[in-house]
GROMACS .gro file of C-alpha atoms in nm:
model
  282
    1UNK     CA    1  13.222  13.418  11.806
    2UNK     CA    2  13.101  13.063  11.843
    3UNK     CA    3  12.906  12.989  12.161
    4UNK     CA    4  13.051  12.772  12.432
    5UNK     CA    5  12.863  12.570  12.689
    6UNK     CA    6  12.857  12.696  13.043
    7UNK     CA    7  12.725  12.438  13.289
    8UNK     CA    8  12.629  12.592  13.621
    9UNK     CA    9  12.524  12.422  13.942
   10UNK     CA   10  12.287  12.644  14.135
   11UNK     CA   11  12.163  12.670  14.490
   12UNK     CA   12  11.836  12.858  14.510
   13UNK     CA   13  11.842  13.233  14.557
   14UNK     CA   14  11.763  13.547  14.361
   15UNK     CA   15  12.017  13.657  14.101
   16UNK     CA   16  12.298  13.892  14.195
   17UNK     CA   17  12.165  14.182  13.988
   18UNK     CA   18  11.814  14.290  13.893
   19UNK     CA   19  11.677  14.231  13.546
   20UNK     CA   20  11.725  14.511  13.298
   21UNK     CA   21  11.707  14.588  12.929
   22UNK     CA   22  11.368  14.458  12.817
   23UNK     CA   23  11.211  14.465  13.163
   24UNK     CA   24  10.994  14.767  13.073
   25UNK     CA   25  10.862  14.630  12.742
   26UNK     CA   26  10.524  14.464  12.732
   27UNK     CA   27  10.493  14.088  12.707
   28UNK     CA   28  10.216  13.832  12.684
   29UNK     CA   29  10.102  13.707  13.024
   30UNK     CA   30  10.018  13.339  13.001
   31UNK     CA   31   9.732  13.188  13.204
   32UNK     CA   32   9.838  13.038  13.534
   33UNK     CA   33   9.628  12.725  13.486
   34UNK     CA   34   9.802  12.621  13.162
   35UNK     CA   35  10.123  12.417  13.218
   36UNK     CA   36  10.416  12.523  13.002
   37UNK     CA   37  10.778  12.423  12.945
   38UNK     CA   38  10.923  12.261  13.259
   39UNK     CA   39  10.579  12.253  13.421
   40UNK     CA   40  10.484  11.975  13.178
   41UNK     CA   41  10.747  11.739  13.320
   42UNK     CA   42  10.591  11.443  13.508
   43UNK     CA   43  10.775  11.512  13.835
   44UNK     CA   44  10.785  11.892  13.815
   45UNK     CA   45  10.813  12.091  14.136
   46UNK     CA   46  10.872  12.464  14.127
   47UNK     CA   47  11.123  12.452  14.413
   48UNK     CA   48  11.358  12.233  14.208
   49UNK     CA   49  11.418  12.499  13.944
   50UNK     CA   50  11.635  12.801  14.005
   51UNK     CA   51  11.441  13.120  13.915
   52UNK     CA   52  11.641  13.266  13.626
   53UNK     CA   53  11.514  13.589  13.470
   54UNK     CA   54  11.604  13.755  13.142
   55UNK     CA   55  11.846  14.036  13.226
   56UNK     CA   56  11.997  13.860  13.529
   57UNK     CA   57  12.374  13.851  13.572
   58UNK     CA   58  12.578  13.554  13.692
   59UNK     CA   59  12.934  13.555  13.818
   60UNK     CA   60  12.955  13.926  13.722
   61UNK     CA   61  13.017  13.811  13.366
   62UNK     CA   62  12.722  13.634  13.204
   63UNK     CA   63  12.406  13.829  13.120
   64UNK     CA   64  12.093  13.627  13.039
   65UNK     CA   65  11.939  13.732  12.706
   66UNK     CA   66  11.672  13.465  12.653
   67UNK     CA   67  11.550  13.115  12.731
   68UNK     CA   68  11.655  12.839  12.494
   69UNK     CA   69  11.474  12.546  12.652
   70UNK     CA   70  11.449  12.303  12.940
   71UNK     CA   71  11.534  11.947  13.034
   72UNK     CA   72  11.436  11.719  13.319
   73UNK     CA   73  11.730  11.841  13.529
   74UNK     CA   74  11.813  12.187  13.396
   75UNK     CA   75  11.705  12.494  13.206
   76UNK     CA   76  11.914  12.646  12.925
   77UNK     CA   77  11.965  13.016  12.851
   78UNK     CA   78  12.153  13.217  12.592
   79UNK     CA   79  12.388  13.464  12.763
   80UNK     CA   80  12.629  13.734  12.662
   81UNK     CA   81  12.978  13.665  12.795
   82UNK     CA   82  13.108  14.011  12.874
   83UNK     CA   83  13.452  13.864  12.944
   84UNK     CA   84  13.523  13.810  12.575
   85UNK     CA   85  13.217  13.964  12.405
   86UNK     CA   86  13.079  13.632  12.283
   87UNK     CA   87  12.769  13.422  12.345
   88UNK     CA   88  12.748  13.120  12.573
   89UNK     CA   89  12.480  12.871  12.671
   90UNK     CA   90  12.406  12.870  13.042
   91UNK     CA   91  12.267  12.548  13.190
   92UNK     CA   92  12.123  12.584  13.539
   93UNK     CA   93  12.088  12.253  13.721
   94UNK     CA   94  11.785  12.160  13.927
   95UNK     CA   95  11.791  12.038  14.286
   96UNK     CA   96  11.532  11.758  14.304
   97UNK     CA   97  11.501  11.637  14.663
   98UNK     CA   98  11.360  11.300  14.556
   99UNK     CA   99  11.655  11.242  14.322
  100UNK     CA  100  11.954  11.401  14.499
  101UNK     CA  101  12.213  11.231  14.275
  102UNK     CA  102  12.055  11.391  13.967
  103UNK     CA  103  12.181  11.740  14.057
  104UNK     CA  104  12.547  11.655  13.999
  105UNK     CA  105  12.505  11.370  13.751
  106UNK     CA  106  12.530  11.576  13.433
  107UNK     CA  107  12.811  11.788  13.575
  108UNK     CA  108  13.008  11.471  13.661
  109UNK     CA  109  12.954  11.338  13.309
  110UNK     CA  110  13.100  11.658  13.165
  111UNK     CA  111  13.401  11.629  13.394
  112UNK     CA  112  13.448  11.265  13.295
  113UNK     CA  113  13.438  11.353  12.924
  114UNK     CA  114  13.724  11.599  12.966
  115UNK     CA  115  13.948  11.317  13.092
  116UNK     CA  116  13.902  11.108  12.777
  117UNK     CA  117  14.162  11.143  12.504
  118UNK     CA  118  14.010  11.025  12.179
  119UNK     CA  119  14.057  11.081  11.807
  120UNK     CA  120  13.709  10.952  11.729
  121UNK     CA  121  13.542  11.187  11.476
  122UNK     CA  122  13.234  11.203  11.698
  123UNK     CA  123  13.434  11.375  11.971
  124UNK     CA  124  13.381  11.710  11.803
  125UNK     CA  125  13.001  11.696  11.835
  126UNK     CA  126  12.995  11.639  12.210
  127UNK     CA  127  12.942  11.969  12.386
  128UNK     CA  128  13.203  12.034  12.655
  129UNK     CA  129  13.226  12.253  12.963
  130UNK     CA  130  13.357  12.604  12.931
  131UNK     CA  131  13.304  12.724  13.287
  132UNK     CA  132  13.105  12.622  13.595
  133UNK     CA  133  13.029  12.754  13.940
  134UNK     CA  134  12.786  12.724  14.225
  135UNK     CA  135  12.556  13.008  14.321
  136UNK     CA  136  12.529  13.055  14.694
  137UNK     CA  137  12.383  13.366  14.851
  138UNK     CA  138  12.532  13.640  14.635
  139UNK     CA  139  12.862  13.486  14.535
  140UNK     CA  140  12.964  13.262  14.247
  141UNK     CA  141  13.218  12.994  14.327
  142UNK     CA  142  13.428  12.870  14.033
  143UNK     CA  143  13.435  12.492  14.019
  144UNK     CA  144  13.651  12.429  13.715
  145UNK     CA  145  13.772  12.585  13.394
  146UNK     CA  146  13.791  12.320  13.125
  147UNK     CA  147  13.862  12.293  12.754
  148UNK     CA  148  13.696  12.542  12.523
  149UNK     CA  149  13.765  12.384  12.183
  150UNK     CA  150  13.534  12.174  11.965
  151UNK     CA  151  13.225  12.368  12.073
  152UNK     CA  152  12.957  12.422  11.810
  153UNK     CA  153  13.220  12.461  11.539
  154UNK     CA  154  12.962  12.378  11.273
  155UNK     CA  155  12.738  12.679  11.341
  156UNK     CA  156  12.762  12.859  11.009
  157UNK     CA  157  12.559  13.170  11.082
  158UNK     CA  158  12.661  13.332  11.410
  159UNK     CA  159  12.424  13.622  11.347
  160UNK     CA  160  12.149  13.388  11.468
  161UNK     CA  161  12.271  13.447  11.823
  162UNK     CA  162  12.259  13.825  11.805
  163UNK     CA  163  11.921  13.805  11.629
  164UNK     CA  164  11.792  13.584  11.910
  165UNK     CA  165  11.900  13.836  12.174
  166UNK     CA  166  11.757  14.129  11.976
  167UNK     CA  167  11.425  13.949  11.931
  168UNK     CA  168  11.395  13.897  12.305
  169UNK     CA  169  11.464  14.266  12.363
  170UNK     CA  170  11.212  14.391  12.107
  171UNK     CA  171  10.945  14.126  12.163
  172UNK     CA  172  10.988  13.972  12.509
  173UNK     CA  173  10.889  13.607  12.541
  174UNK     CA  174  10.546  13.520  12.684
  175UNK     CA  175  10.566  13.422  13.049
  176UNK     CA  176  10.375  13.376  13.369
  177UNK     CA  177  10.472  13.499  13.712
  178UNK     CA  178  10.436  13.226  13.972
  179UNK     CA  179  10.539  13.440  14.269
  180UNK     CA  180  10.766  13.734  14.350
  181UNK     CA  181  11.086  13.543  14.268
  182UNK     CA  182  10.976  13.283  14.014
  183UNK     CA  183  10.873  13.345  13.653
  184UNK     CA  184  10.839  13.076  13.387
  185UNK     CA  185  10.940  13.193  13.041
  186UNK     CA  186  10.826  13.034  12.719
  187UNK     CA  187  11.127  12.902  12.528
  188UNK     CA  188  11.214  13.112  12.225
  189UNK     CA  189  11.294  12.922  11.902
  190UNK     CA  190  11.581  13.023  11.678
  191UNK     CA  191  11.490  13.181  11.347
  192UNK     CA  192  11.599  12.955  11.063
  193UNK     CA  193  11.923  13.057  10.890
  194UNK     CA  194  11.918  13.234  10.557
  195UNK     CA  195  11.889  13.032  10.237
  196UNK     CA  196  12.186  12.808  10.164
  197UNK     CA  197  12.292  12.778  10.527
  198UNK     CA  198  12.210  12.512  10.783
  199UNK     CA  199  12.199  12.470  11.157
  200UNK     CA  200  12.507  12.245  11.143
  201UNK     CA  201  12.565  11.899  11.285
  202UNK     CA  202  12.355  11.763  11.573
  203UNK     CA  203  12.539  11.809  11.902
  204UNK     CA  204  12.513  11.595  12.215
  205UNK     CA  205  12.442  11.832  12.503
  206UNK     CA  206  12.191  11.668  12.740
  207UNK     CA  207  12.358  11.423  12.980
  208UNK     CA  208  12.100  11.444  13.258
  209UNK     CA  209  12.040  11.067  13.251
  210UNK     CA  210  12.382  10.956  13.124
  211UNK     CA  211  12.575  10.690  13.315
  212UNK     CA  212  12.942  10.594  13.332
  213UNK     CA  213  13.018  10.222  13.301
  214UNK     CA  214  12.916   9.912  13.107
  215UNK     CA  215  12.603   9.780  13.281
  216UNK     CA  216  12.340   9.968  13.481
  217UNK     CA  217  12.006   9.915  13.649
  218UNK     CA  218  11.763  10.204  13.677
  219UNK     CA  219  11.403  10.304  13.630
  220UNK     CA  220  11.247  10.373  13.289
  221UNK     CA  221  11.321  10.746  13.293
  222UNK     CA  222  11.672  10.695  13.159
  223UNK     CA  223  11.519  10.730  12.810
  224UNK     CA  224  11.233  10.940  12.669
  225UNK     CA  225  10.907  10.751  12.622
  226UNK     CA  226  10.920  10.734  12.244
  227UNK     CA  227  11.282  10.612  12.237
  228UNK     CA  228  11.275  10.350  12.512
  229UNK     CA  229  11.456  10.028  12.428
  230UNK     CA  230  11.297   9.694  12.527
  231UNK     CA  231  11.536   9.640  12.818
  232UNK     CA  232  11.445   9.983  12.957
  233UNK     CA  233  11.073   9.910  12.933
  234UNK     CA  234  11.125   9.579  13.115
  235UNK     CA  235  11.354   9.757  13.367
  236UNK     CA  236  11.630   9.504  13.300
  237UNK     CA  237  12.006   9.569  13.326
  238UNK     CA  238  12.113   9.779  13.029
  239UNK     CA  239  12.426   9.905  12.857
  240UNK     CA  240  12.543  10.100  12.553
  241UNK     CA  241  12.308   9.907  12.323
  242UNK     CA  242  12.025  10.138  12.431
  243UNK     CA  243  12.217  10.428  12.275
  244UNK     CA  244  12.211  10.249  11.939
  245UNK     CA  245  11.836  10.199  11.980
  246UNK     CA  246  11.803  10.571  12.051
  247UNK     CA  247  12.002  10.656  11.741
  248UNK     CA  248  11.797  10.432  11.515
  249UNK     CA  249  11.466  10.569  11.644
  250UNK     CA  250  11.591  10.926  11.609
  251UNK     CA  251  11.711  10.868  11.252
  252UNK     CA  252  11.363  10.739  11.167
  253UNK     CA  253  11.211  11.058  11.310
  254UNK     CA  254  11.444  11.282  11.111
  255UNK     CA  255  11.395  11.108  10.777
  256UNK     CA  256  11.030  11.001  10.802
  257UNK     CA  257  10.889  11.299  10.990
  258UNK     CA  258  10.705  11.093  11.251
  259UNK     CA  259  10.786  10.855  11.537
  260UNK     CA  260  10.860  10.490  11.467
  261UNK     CA  261  10.657  10.398  11.775
  262UNK     CA  262  10.427  10.692  11.830
  263UNK     CA  263  10.096  10.550  11.954
  264UNK     CA  264  10.231  10.446  12.294
  265UNK     CA  265  10.015  10.649  12.533
  266UNK     CA  266   9.692  10.563  12.710
  267UNK     CA  267   9.376  10.772  12.730
  268UNK     CA  268   9.525  10.982  13.012
  269UNK     CA  269   9.843  11.055  12.819
  270UNK     CA  270  10.062  10.821  13.023
  271UNK     CA  271  10.317  10.589  12.866
  272UNK     CA  272  10.167  10.244  12.806
  273UNK     CA  273  10.451   9.987  12.804
  274UNK     CA  274  10.222   9.709  12.679
  275UNK     CA  275  10.110   9.914  12.379
  276UNK     CA  276  10.470  10.012  12.314
  277UNK     CA  277  10.592   9.651  12.313
  278UNK     CA  278  10.300   9.543  12.096
  279UNK     CA  279  10.406   9.795  11.830
  280UNK     CA  280  10.761   9.662  11.841
  281UNK     CA  281  10.658   9.305  11.761
  282UNK     CA  282  10.363   9.384  11.533
   0.00000   0.00000   0.00000
């Protein structure tokens, strides 16, 4: 079965069932002093991230099998959907107090996309919602049940998903335990498909900084450092043109194997807008 996207909004609590399966197997304990995954984000705070654990159950249906990755406003996990014996991707939103609108922003973008009727060929590579709910105390509240078509249709080798889950069971991901309820897992990469098969088409699935409308004003974090368009660096009003800039910079990365504007950080590792602009006009 092809995986669908499950976007979940979460209030902070422990999961409804204890971890199981690979809980007794040994794993590498990472040093507490070394930042990893979401801890490397510039505005990271532990309290913003819901403490998901491998083996947890959500909504009495989705069992977490491994961590796929993280974003500024969510973490992503591969889950078994016991409702139809398939795999889904679970996105758990953060709750940043300093950016309260960020919690629902991506969810609202997904809802907006379901209202658009389009025959554009790119429609098929935009990941859509399959299910969503809030987690409060020990109950899951369904929010909406939306379209399930056009989701990762280009994934040629579905055995990758089962292999991913099996790998996590046999060789649990390295992790570090922050406290009794919070553990940070190292993201597990997918094993490359067998010869002659590919990962499929790139799919848009991170809408944490997406906006609806023609013109916006925001801070520089609407784009990653290496892909920031000039108007974003200058913090000017911006529109869809910044997406074209993103696309061009990304295509360069994919074909050339390095960033078009890579040397854009100062001695402390912070983004240097002056150095970035100098590279653009050099």
